[in-house]
Coordinates of C-alpha atoms and ligand atoms in Angstrom, one line a residue:
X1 CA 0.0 0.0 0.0
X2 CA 1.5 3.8 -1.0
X3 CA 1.6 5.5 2.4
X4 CA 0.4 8.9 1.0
X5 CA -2.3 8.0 -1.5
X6 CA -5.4 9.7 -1.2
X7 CA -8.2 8.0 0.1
X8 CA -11.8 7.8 -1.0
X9 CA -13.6 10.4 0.7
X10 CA -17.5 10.1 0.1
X11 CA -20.1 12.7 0.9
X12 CA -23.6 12.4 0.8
X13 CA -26.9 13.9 2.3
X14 CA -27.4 10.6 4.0
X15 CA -25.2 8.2 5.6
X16 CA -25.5 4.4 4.8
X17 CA -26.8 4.1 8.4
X18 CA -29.3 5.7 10.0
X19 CA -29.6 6.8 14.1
X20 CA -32.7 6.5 16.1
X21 CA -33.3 7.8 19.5
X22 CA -35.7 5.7 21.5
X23 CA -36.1 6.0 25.1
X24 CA -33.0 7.7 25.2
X25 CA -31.2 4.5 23.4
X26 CA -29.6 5.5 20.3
X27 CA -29.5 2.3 17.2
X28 CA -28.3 2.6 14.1
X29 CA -30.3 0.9 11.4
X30 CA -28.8 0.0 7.8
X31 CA -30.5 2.6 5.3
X32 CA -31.4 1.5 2.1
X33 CA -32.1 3.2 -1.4
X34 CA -30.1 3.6 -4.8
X35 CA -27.0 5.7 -3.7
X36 CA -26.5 3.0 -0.6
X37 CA -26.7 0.5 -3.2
X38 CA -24.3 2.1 -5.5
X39 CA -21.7 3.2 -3.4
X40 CA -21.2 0.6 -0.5
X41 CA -19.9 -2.3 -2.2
X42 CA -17.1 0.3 -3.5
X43 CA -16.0 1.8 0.0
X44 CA -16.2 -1.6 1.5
X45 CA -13.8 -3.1 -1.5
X46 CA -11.4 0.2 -0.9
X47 CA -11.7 1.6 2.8
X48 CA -12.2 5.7 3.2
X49 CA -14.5 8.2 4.5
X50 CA -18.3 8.3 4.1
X51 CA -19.8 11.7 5.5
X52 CA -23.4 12.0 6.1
X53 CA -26.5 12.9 7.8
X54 CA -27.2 10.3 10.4
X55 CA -30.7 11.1 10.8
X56 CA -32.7 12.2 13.8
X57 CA -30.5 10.5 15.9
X58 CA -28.2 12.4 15.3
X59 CA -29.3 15.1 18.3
X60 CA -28.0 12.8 20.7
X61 CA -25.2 14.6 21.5
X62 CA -21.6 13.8 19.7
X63 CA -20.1 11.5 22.2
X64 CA -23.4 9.0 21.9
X65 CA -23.0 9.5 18.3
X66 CA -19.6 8.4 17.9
X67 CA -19.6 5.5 20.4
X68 CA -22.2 4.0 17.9
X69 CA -20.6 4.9 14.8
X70 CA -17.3 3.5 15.6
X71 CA -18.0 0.0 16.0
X72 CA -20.1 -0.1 12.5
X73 CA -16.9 1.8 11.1
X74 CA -14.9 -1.1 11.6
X75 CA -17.5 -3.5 10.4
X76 CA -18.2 -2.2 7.5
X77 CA -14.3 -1.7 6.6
X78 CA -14.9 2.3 6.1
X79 CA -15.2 5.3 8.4
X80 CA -18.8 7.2 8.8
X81 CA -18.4 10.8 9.8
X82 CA -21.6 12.6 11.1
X83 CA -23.0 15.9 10.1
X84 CA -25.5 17.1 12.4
X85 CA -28.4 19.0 11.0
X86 CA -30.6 21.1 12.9
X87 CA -34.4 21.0 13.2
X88 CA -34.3 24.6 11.3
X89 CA -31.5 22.5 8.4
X90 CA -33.8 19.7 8.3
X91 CA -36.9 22.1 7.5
X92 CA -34.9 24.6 5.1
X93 CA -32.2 22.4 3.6
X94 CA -33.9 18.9 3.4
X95 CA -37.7 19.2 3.4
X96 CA -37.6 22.7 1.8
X97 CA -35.0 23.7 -1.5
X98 CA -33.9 19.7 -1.5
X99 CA -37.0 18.2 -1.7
X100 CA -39.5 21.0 -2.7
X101 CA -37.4 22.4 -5.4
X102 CA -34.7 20.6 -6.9
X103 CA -36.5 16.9 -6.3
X104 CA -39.9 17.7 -8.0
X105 CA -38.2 20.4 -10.4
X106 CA -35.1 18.1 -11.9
X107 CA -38.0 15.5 -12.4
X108 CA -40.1 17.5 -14.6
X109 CA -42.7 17.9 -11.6
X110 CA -42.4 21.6 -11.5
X111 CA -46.3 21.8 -10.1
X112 CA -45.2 20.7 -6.9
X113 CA -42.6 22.6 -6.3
X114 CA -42.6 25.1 -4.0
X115 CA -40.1 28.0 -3.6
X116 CA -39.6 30.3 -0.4
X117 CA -36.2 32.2 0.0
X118 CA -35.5 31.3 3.6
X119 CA -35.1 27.6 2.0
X120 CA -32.5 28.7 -0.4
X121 CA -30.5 30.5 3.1
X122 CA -31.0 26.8 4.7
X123 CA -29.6 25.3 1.6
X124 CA -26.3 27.1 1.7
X125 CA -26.4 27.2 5.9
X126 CA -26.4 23.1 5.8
X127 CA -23.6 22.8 3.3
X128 CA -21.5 24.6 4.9
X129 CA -21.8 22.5 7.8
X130 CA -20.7 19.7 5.6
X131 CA -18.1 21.5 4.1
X132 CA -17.0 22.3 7.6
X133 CA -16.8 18.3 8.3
X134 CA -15.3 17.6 5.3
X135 CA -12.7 20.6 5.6
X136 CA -11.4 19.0 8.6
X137 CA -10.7 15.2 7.7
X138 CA -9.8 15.7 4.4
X139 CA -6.3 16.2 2.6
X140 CA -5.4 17.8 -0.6
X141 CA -4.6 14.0 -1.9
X142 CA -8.3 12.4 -1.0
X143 CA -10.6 11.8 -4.1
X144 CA -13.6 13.9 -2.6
X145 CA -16.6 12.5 -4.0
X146 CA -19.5 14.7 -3.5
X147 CA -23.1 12.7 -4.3
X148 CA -26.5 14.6 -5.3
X149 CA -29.2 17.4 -5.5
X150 CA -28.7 18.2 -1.9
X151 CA -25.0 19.1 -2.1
X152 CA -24.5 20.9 -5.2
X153 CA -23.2 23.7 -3.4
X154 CA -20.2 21.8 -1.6
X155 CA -17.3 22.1 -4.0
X156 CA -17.3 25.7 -4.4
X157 CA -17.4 25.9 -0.3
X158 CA -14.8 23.4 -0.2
X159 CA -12.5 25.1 -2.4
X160 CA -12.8 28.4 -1.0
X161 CA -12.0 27.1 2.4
X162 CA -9.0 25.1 1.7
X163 CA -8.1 25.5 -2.0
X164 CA -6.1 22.4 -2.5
X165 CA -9.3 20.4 -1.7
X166 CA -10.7 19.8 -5.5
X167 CA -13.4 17.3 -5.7
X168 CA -16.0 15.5 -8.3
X169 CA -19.9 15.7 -7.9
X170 CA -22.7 12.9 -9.4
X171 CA -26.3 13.4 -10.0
X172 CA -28.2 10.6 -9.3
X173 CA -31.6 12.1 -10.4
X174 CA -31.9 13.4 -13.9
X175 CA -31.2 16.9 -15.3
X176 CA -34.1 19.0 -16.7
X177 CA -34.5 21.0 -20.2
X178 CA -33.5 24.4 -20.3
X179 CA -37.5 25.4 -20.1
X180 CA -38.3 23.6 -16.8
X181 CA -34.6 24.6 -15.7
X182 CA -35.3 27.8 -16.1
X183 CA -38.2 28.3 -13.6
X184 CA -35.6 27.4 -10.7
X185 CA -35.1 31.1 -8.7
X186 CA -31.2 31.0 -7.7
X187 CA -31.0 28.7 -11.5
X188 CA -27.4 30.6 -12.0
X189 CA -26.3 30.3 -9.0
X190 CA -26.9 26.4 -9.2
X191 CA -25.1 26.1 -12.6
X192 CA -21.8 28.4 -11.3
X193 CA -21.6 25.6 -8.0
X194 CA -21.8 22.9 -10.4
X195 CA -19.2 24.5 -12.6
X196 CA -16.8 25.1 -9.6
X197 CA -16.5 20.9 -9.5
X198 CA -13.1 19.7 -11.1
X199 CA -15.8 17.1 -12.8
X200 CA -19.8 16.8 -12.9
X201 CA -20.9 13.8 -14.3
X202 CA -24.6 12.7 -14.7
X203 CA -26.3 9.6 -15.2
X204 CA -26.4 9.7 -18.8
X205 CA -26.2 11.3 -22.2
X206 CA -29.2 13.2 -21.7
X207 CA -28.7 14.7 -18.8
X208 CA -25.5 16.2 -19.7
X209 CA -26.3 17.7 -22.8
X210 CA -29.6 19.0 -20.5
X211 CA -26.8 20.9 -18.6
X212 CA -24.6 21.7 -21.3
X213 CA -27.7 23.5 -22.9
X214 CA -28.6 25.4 -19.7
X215 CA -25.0 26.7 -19.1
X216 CA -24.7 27.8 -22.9
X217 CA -27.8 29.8 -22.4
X218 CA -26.8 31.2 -19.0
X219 CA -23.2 31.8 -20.1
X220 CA -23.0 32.2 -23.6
X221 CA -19.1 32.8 -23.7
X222 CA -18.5 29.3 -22.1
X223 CA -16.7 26.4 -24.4
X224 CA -17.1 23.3 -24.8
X225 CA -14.8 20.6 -26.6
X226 CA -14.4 17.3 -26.7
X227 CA -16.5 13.8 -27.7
X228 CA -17.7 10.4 -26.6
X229 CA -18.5 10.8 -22.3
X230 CA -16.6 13.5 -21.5
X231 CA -16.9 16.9 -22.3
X232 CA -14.2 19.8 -21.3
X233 CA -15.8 22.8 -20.0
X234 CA -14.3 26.9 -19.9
X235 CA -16.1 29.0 -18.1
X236 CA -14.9 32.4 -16.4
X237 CA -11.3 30.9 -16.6
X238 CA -11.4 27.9 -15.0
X239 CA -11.9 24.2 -16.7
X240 CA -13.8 21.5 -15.9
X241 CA -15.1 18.0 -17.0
X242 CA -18.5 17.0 -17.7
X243 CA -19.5 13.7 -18.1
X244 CA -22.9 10.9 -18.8
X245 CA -22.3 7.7 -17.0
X246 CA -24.8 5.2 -15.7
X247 CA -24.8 4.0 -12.3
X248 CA -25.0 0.3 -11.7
X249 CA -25.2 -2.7 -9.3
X250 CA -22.9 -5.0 -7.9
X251 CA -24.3 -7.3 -10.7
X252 CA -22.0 -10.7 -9.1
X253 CA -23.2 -10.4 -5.6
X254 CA -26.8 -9.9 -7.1
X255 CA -26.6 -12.8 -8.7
X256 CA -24.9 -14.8 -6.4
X257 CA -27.4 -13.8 -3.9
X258 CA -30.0 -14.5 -6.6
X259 CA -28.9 -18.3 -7.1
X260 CA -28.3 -19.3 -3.1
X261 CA -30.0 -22.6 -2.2
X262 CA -32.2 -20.3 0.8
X263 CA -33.5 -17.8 -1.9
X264 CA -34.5 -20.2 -4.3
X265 CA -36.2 -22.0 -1.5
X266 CA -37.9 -19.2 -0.3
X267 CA -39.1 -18.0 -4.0
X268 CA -40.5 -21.3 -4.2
X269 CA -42.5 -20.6 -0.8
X270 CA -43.2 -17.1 -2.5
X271 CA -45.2 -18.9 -6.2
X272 CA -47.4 -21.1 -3.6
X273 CA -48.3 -18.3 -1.6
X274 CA -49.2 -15.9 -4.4
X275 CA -52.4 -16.9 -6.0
X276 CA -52.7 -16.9 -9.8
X277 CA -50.5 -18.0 -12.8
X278 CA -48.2 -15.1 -13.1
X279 CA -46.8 -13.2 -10.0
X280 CA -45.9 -9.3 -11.4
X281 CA -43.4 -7.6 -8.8
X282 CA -43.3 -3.6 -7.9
X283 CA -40.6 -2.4 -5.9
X284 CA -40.5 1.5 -5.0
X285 CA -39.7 3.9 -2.5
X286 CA -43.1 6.1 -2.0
X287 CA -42.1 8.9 -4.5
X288 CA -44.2 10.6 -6.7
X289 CA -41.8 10.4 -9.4
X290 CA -42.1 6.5 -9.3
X291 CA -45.4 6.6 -10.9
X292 CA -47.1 4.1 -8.6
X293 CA -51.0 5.1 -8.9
X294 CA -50.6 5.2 -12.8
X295 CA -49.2 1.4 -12.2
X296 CA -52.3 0.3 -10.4
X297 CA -54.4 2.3 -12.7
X298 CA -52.8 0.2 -15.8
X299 CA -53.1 -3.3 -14.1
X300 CA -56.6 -1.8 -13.6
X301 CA -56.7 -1.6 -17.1
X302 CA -55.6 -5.0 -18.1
X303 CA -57.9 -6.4 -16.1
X304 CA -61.0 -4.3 -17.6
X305 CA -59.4 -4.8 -21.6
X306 CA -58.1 -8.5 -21.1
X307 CA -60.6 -10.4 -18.9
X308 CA -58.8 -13.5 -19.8
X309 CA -56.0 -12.3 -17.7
X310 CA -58.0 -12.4 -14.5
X311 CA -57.6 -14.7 -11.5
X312 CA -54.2 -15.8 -13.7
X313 CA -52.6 -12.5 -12.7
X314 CA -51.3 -11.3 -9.2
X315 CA -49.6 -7.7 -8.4
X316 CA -47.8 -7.4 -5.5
X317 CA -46.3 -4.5 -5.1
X318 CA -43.5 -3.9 -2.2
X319 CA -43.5 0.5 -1.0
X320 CA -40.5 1.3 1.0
X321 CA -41.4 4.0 2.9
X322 CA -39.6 7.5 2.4
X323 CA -40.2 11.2 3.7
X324 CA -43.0 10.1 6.0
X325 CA -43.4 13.3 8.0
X326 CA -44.1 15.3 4.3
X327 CA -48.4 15.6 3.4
X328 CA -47.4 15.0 0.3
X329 CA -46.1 11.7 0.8
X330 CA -48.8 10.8 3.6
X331 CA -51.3 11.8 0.7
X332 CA -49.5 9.9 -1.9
X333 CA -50.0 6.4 0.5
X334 CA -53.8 7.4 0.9
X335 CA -53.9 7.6 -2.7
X336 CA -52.3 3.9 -3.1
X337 CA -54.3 2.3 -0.5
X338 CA -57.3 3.5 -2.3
X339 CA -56.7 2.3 -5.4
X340 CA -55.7 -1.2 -4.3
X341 CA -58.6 -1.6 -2.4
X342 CA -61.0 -0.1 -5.2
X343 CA -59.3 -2.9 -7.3
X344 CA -59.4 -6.0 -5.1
X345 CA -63.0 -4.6 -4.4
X346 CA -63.8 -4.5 -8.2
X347 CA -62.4 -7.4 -9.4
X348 CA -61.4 -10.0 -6.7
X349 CA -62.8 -13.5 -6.1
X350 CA -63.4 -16.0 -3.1
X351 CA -60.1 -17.7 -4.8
X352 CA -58.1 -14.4 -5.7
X353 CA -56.7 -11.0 -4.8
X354 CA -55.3 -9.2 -7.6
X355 CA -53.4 -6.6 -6.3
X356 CA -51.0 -7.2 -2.8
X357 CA -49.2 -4.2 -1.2
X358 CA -46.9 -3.9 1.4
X359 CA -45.7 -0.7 3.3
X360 CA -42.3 -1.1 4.7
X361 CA -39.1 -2.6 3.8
X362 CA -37.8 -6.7 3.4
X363 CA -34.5 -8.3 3.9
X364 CA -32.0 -8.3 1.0
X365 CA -32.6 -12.4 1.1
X366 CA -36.4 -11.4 1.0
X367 CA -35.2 -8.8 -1.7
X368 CA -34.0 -11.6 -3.8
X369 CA -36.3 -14.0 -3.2
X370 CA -39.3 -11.5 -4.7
X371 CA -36.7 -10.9 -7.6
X372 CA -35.9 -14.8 -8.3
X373 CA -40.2 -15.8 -7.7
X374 CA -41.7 -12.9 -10.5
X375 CA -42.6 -13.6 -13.9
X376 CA -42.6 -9.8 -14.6
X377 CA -41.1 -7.0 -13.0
X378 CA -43.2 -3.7 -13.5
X379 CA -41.2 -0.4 -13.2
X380 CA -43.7 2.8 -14.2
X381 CA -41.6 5.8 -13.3
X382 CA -43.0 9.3 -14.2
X383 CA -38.7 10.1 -14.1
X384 CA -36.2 8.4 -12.7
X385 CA -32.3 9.2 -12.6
X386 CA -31.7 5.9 -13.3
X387 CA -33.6 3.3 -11.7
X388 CA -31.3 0.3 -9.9
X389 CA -34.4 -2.2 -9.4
X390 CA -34.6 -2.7 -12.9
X391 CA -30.8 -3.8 -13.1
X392 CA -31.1 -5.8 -9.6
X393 CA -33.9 -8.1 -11.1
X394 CA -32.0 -9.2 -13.8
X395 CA -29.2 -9.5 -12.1
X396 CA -31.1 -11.9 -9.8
X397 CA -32.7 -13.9 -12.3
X398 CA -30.0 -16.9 -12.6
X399 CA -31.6 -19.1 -15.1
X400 CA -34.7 -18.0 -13.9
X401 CA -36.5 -16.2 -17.2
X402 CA -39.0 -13.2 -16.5
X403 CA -40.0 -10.0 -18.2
X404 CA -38.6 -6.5 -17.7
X405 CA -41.5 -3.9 -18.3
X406 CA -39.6 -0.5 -17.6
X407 CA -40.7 2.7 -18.4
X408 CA -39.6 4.8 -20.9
X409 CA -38.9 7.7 -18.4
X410 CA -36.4 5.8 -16.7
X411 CA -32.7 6.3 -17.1
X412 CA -32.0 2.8 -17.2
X413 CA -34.1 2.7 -20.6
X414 CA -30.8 3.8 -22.5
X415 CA -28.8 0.6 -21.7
X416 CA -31.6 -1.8 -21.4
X417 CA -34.5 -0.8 -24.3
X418 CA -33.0 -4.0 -26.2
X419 CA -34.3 -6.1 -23.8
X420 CA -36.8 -4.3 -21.8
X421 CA -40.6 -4.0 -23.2
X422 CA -40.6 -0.4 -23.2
X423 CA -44.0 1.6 -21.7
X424 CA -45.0 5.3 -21.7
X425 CA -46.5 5.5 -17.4
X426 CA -48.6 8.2 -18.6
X427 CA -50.9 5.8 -21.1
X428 CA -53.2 3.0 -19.1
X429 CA -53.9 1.6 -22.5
X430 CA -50.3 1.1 -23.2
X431 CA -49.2 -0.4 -19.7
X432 CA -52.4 -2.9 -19.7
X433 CA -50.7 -3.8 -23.2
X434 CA -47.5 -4.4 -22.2
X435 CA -48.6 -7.0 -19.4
X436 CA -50.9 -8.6 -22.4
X437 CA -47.5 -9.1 -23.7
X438 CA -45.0 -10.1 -20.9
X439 CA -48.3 -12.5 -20.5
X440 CA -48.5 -14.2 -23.3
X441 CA -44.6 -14.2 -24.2
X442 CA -43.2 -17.3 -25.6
X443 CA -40.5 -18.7 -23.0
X444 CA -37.6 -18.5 -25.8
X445 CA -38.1 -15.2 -26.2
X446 CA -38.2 -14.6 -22.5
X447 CA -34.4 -16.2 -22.4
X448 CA -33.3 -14.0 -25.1
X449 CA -34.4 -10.6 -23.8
X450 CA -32.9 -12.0 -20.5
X451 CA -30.0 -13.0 -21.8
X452 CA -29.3 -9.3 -23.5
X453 CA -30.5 -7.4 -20.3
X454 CA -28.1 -10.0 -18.3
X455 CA -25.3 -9.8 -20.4
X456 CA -25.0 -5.6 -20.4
X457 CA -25.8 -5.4 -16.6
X458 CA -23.2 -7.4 -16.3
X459 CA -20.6 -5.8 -18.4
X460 CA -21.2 -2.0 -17.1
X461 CA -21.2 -3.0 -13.4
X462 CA -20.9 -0.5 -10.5
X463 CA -17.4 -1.5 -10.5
X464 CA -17.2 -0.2 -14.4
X465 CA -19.2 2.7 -13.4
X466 CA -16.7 3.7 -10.5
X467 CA -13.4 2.8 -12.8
X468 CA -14.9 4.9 -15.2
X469 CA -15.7 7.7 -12.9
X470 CA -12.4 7.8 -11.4
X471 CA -10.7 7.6 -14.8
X472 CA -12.3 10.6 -16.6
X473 CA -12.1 12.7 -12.8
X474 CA -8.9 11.7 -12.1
X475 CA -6.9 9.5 -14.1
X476 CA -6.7 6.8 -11.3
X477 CA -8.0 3.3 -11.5
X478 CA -9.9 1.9 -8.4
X479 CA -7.2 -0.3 -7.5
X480 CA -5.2 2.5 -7.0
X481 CA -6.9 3.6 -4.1
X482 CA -5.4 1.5 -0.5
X483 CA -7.6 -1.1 -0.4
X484 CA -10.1 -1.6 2.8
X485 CA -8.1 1.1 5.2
X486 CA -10.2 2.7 7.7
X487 CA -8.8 5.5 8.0
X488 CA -7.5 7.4 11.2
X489 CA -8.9 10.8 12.4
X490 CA -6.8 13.6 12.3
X491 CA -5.1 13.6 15.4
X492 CA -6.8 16.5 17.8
X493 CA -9.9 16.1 15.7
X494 CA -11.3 12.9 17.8
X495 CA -10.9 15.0 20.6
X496 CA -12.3 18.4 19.6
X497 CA -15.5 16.4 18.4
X498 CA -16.1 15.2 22.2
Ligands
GDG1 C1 -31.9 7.3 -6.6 C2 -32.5 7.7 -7.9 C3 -31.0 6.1 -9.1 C4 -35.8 -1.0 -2.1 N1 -36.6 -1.6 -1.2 C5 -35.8 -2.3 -0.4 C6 -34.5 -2.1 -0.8 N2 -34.5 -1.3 -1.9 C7 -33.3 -0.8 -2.6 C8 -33.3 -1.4 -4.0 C9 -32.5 -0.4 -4.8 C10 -32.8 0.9 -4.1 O1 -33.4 0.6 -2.8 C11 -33.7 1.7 -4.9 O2 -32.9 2.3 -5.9 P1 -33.5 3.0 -7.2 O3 -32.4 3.3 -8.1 O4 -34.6 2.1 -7.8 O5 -34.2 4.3 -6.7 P2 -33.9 5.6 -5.6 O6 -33.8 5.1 -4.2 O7 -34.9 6.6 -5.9 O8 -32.4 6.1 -6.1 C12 -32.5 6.6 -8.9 C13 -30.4 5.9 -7.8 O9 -30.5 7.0 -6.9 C14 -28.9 5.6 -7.9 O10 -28.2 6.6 -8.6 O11 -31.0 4.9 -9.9 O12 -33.0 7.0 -10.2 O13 -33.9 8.2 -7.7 O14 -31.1 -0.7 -4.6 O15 -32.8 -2.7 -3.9 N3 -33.4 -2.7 -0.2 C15 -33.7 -3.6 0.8 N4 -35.0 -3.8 1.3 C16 -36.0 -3.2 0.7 O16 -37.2 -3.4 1.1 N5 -32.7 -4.2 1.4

């Protein structure tokens, strides 16, 4: 191992784990969600930081904080540094120009955003906290990998504070137009802290030429050059990169996980207990973007346009919950649960329910299991970054056939719309039609389409992804990084946290 390498040194809103308070005991639960997925099998190959948000639980004082933390450091093989939020962050920062602006704006949603200027103060307020975190572990040498909407603002704070401390920033949720960008108050602000990253990469070709587009009509005298991935960026002197890649999974491990004795087993339990011929699988955190009530409303469909398809087919659809405290989201549940039950109260029989739901979250055995046990996997985002469920089902398929339907809004659609049947969320007619036809397809063609989605999952890994990444940001390879270090804090720093 090279003594002074830099390390990897993630930041994200969240941390993998989350702290809860209760009764005055403070646990940490594993969280779960793309980015986790994404990112932890690379830290935990490679050692480093990971900075985050612990949650709630985090208001339990530093000391408590710490004295949980460090034991799951070591576990996991990479250290977790806290940033503590405030109540005031939480409502500003998080709930308010995260989550009411740049969420439902960058996903085309721009009805429910909602703008007030004391959320944009709480935006810049919580990153410096981070940047005040990161400031202090971090060394000139580190790879700082900054990770979504929420921190957009970090590099430029980062820089200013130390300027030897350059770092690299990835979008996990897409990039608008220039006409939905544009209704974004604080829209150049947003473009100049992206610009202030040594490289900004999104998740794919659109996205980046969505950004490209905005900056040329926000800064006309920038340049661009270059083709292929990356793009090289001049604006007000300085030069950056900007780059398309998609995201992936840990496709072995899926698959491994996939093909154990227990989760076969347990799929097998899954067939007997799910009534009707073909078992159709929904997984999705409660968003609005993930297109959940049009889903129910175009299995509706199917069962109103193809009445041969009833008792034969069973929905069961798996909603991890997310953002629980927001109306919106409390609203969007009552919504569900409504529709399910107008459903199983319209067409259900003594022998058969056609839609099941579940509200919380399973095992990643259980995880697997669902994957390995459904004949069709039904992904109906309204937008979505990229969309890792998609790439996880194949991935846990084994020899197991089954049919992808994944909606066109989806990032994932760019690597997978040669084996995915392809549906527009927005048309009930067309998602009834796609089940007709994941239905009714012949098994040979099942294996090929499987075979194709397998086959480029497997190829552009998160391993690719992250080689790529570090390649185009800065010319390293991942095995260049130490591999699984934890690293040490700065001496002085453990103390001053106390
Ligand atoms: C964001 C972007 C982009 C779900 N339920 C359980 C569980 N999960 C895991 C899945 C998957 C992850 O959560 C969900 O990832 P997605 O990519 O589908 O969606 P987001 O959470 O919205 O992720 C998205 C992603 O970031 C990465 O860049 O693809 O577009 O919105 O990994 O497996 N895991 C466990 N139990 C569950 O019940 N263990």
């Amino acid at each position: 191992m090279r003594e002074n390498s830099g390390r990897f040194f993630v930041v994200s809103n969240r941390l993998p784990v989350s702290l809860v308070c209760e009764n005055d005991r403070l646990s940490a639960t594993a969280a779960s969600g793309g980015l986790v997925t994404a990112l932890n099998p690379v830290l935990r190959d490679r050692g480093g930081f990971w900075a985050g948000w612990p949650g709630d639980g985090g208001n339990a004082g530093a000391r408590s904080v710490r004295q949980v933390l460090e034991p799951l450091s070591e576990e996991r093989g990479y250290r977790l540094l806290p940033v503590m939020l405030s109540p005031e962050d939480v409502k500003d920062f998080y709930l308010g120009f995260s989550n009411s602006v740049l969420w439902p704006l960058f996903h085309d949603l721009q009805s429910r955003c909602s703008f007030s200027p004391s959320h944009w103060e709480g935006y810049l307020r919580a990153n410096e906290k981070f940047a005040s975190v990161v400031e202090k572990h971090a060394r000139s040498e580190d790879f700082i990998w900054v990770n979504d909407y929420q921190l957009i603002p970090l590099g430029a704070m980062l820089q200013k504070r130390n300027p030897a401390l350059s770092s690299s920033f990835f979008l996990h949720i897409p990039f608008p137009s220039v006409d939905i960008f544009m209704k974004m108050p604080k829209r150049k602000e947003i473009l100049l802290f992206l610009a202030a990253y040594s490289f900004v990469c999104f998740q794919t070709a659109r996205d980046r030429k969505n950004f490209l587009d905005c900056l040329r009509v926000f800064f006309p005298e920038m340049k661009a050059s270059g083709r292929g991935h990356i793009t090289k960026v001049t604006l007000r002197e300085k030069t950056f990169l900007v780059g398309g890649l998609p995201i992936s999974i840990d496709f072995k491990a899926f698959s491994r996980r996939g093909s154990s004795r227990e989760v076969i087993a347990r799929a097998r339990e899954i067939r007997r207990e799910i009534q009707g011929e073909k078992f159709i699988l929904g997984i999705d955190r409660l968003d609005y973007s993930k297109g959940i009530p049009e889903k129910l409303r175009g299995f509706q469909r199917a069962l109103e346009l193809y009445p041969e398809l009833r008792e034969r087919m069973t929905l069961y659809q798996l909603v991890v919950p997310s953002r629980e405290t927001v109306e919106e989201y409390k609203a969007l549940k009552e919504e569900i649960e409504l529709l399910v039950s107008r459903i199983n109260g319209k067409y259900g029989t003594t022998r058969w329910v056609p839609v099941n739901w579940r509200y919380g979250s399973v095992s990643k055995e259980e995880l697997a299991a669902l994957y390995r046990a459904a004949d069709m996997l039904l992904v109906t985002s309204l937008k979505d970054g990229m969309n890792l469920v998609s790439k996880e089902y194949c991935a846990s398929k084994g020899r197991d056939t089954g049919v992808l339907i994944l909606s066109e809004f989806a990032g994932a659609v760019l690597q997978l719309a040669r084996g995915a049947v392809l549906v527009n969320p927005y048309d009930e007619d067309a998602v009834a039609a796609s089940l007709l036809q994941g239905f009714s397809m012949e098994e040979t063609e099942k294996r090929r389409r499987m075979n194709i989605l397998r086959k480029s999952i497997a190829r552009q890994n998160v391993f690719w992804w992250v080689d790529n990444f570090l390649r185009a940001a800065s010319g390293k390879k991942l095995e260049d990084f130490p591999s699984r270090e934890i690293p040490s804090l700065w001496p002085g720093v453990a103390e001053e946290e106390e």
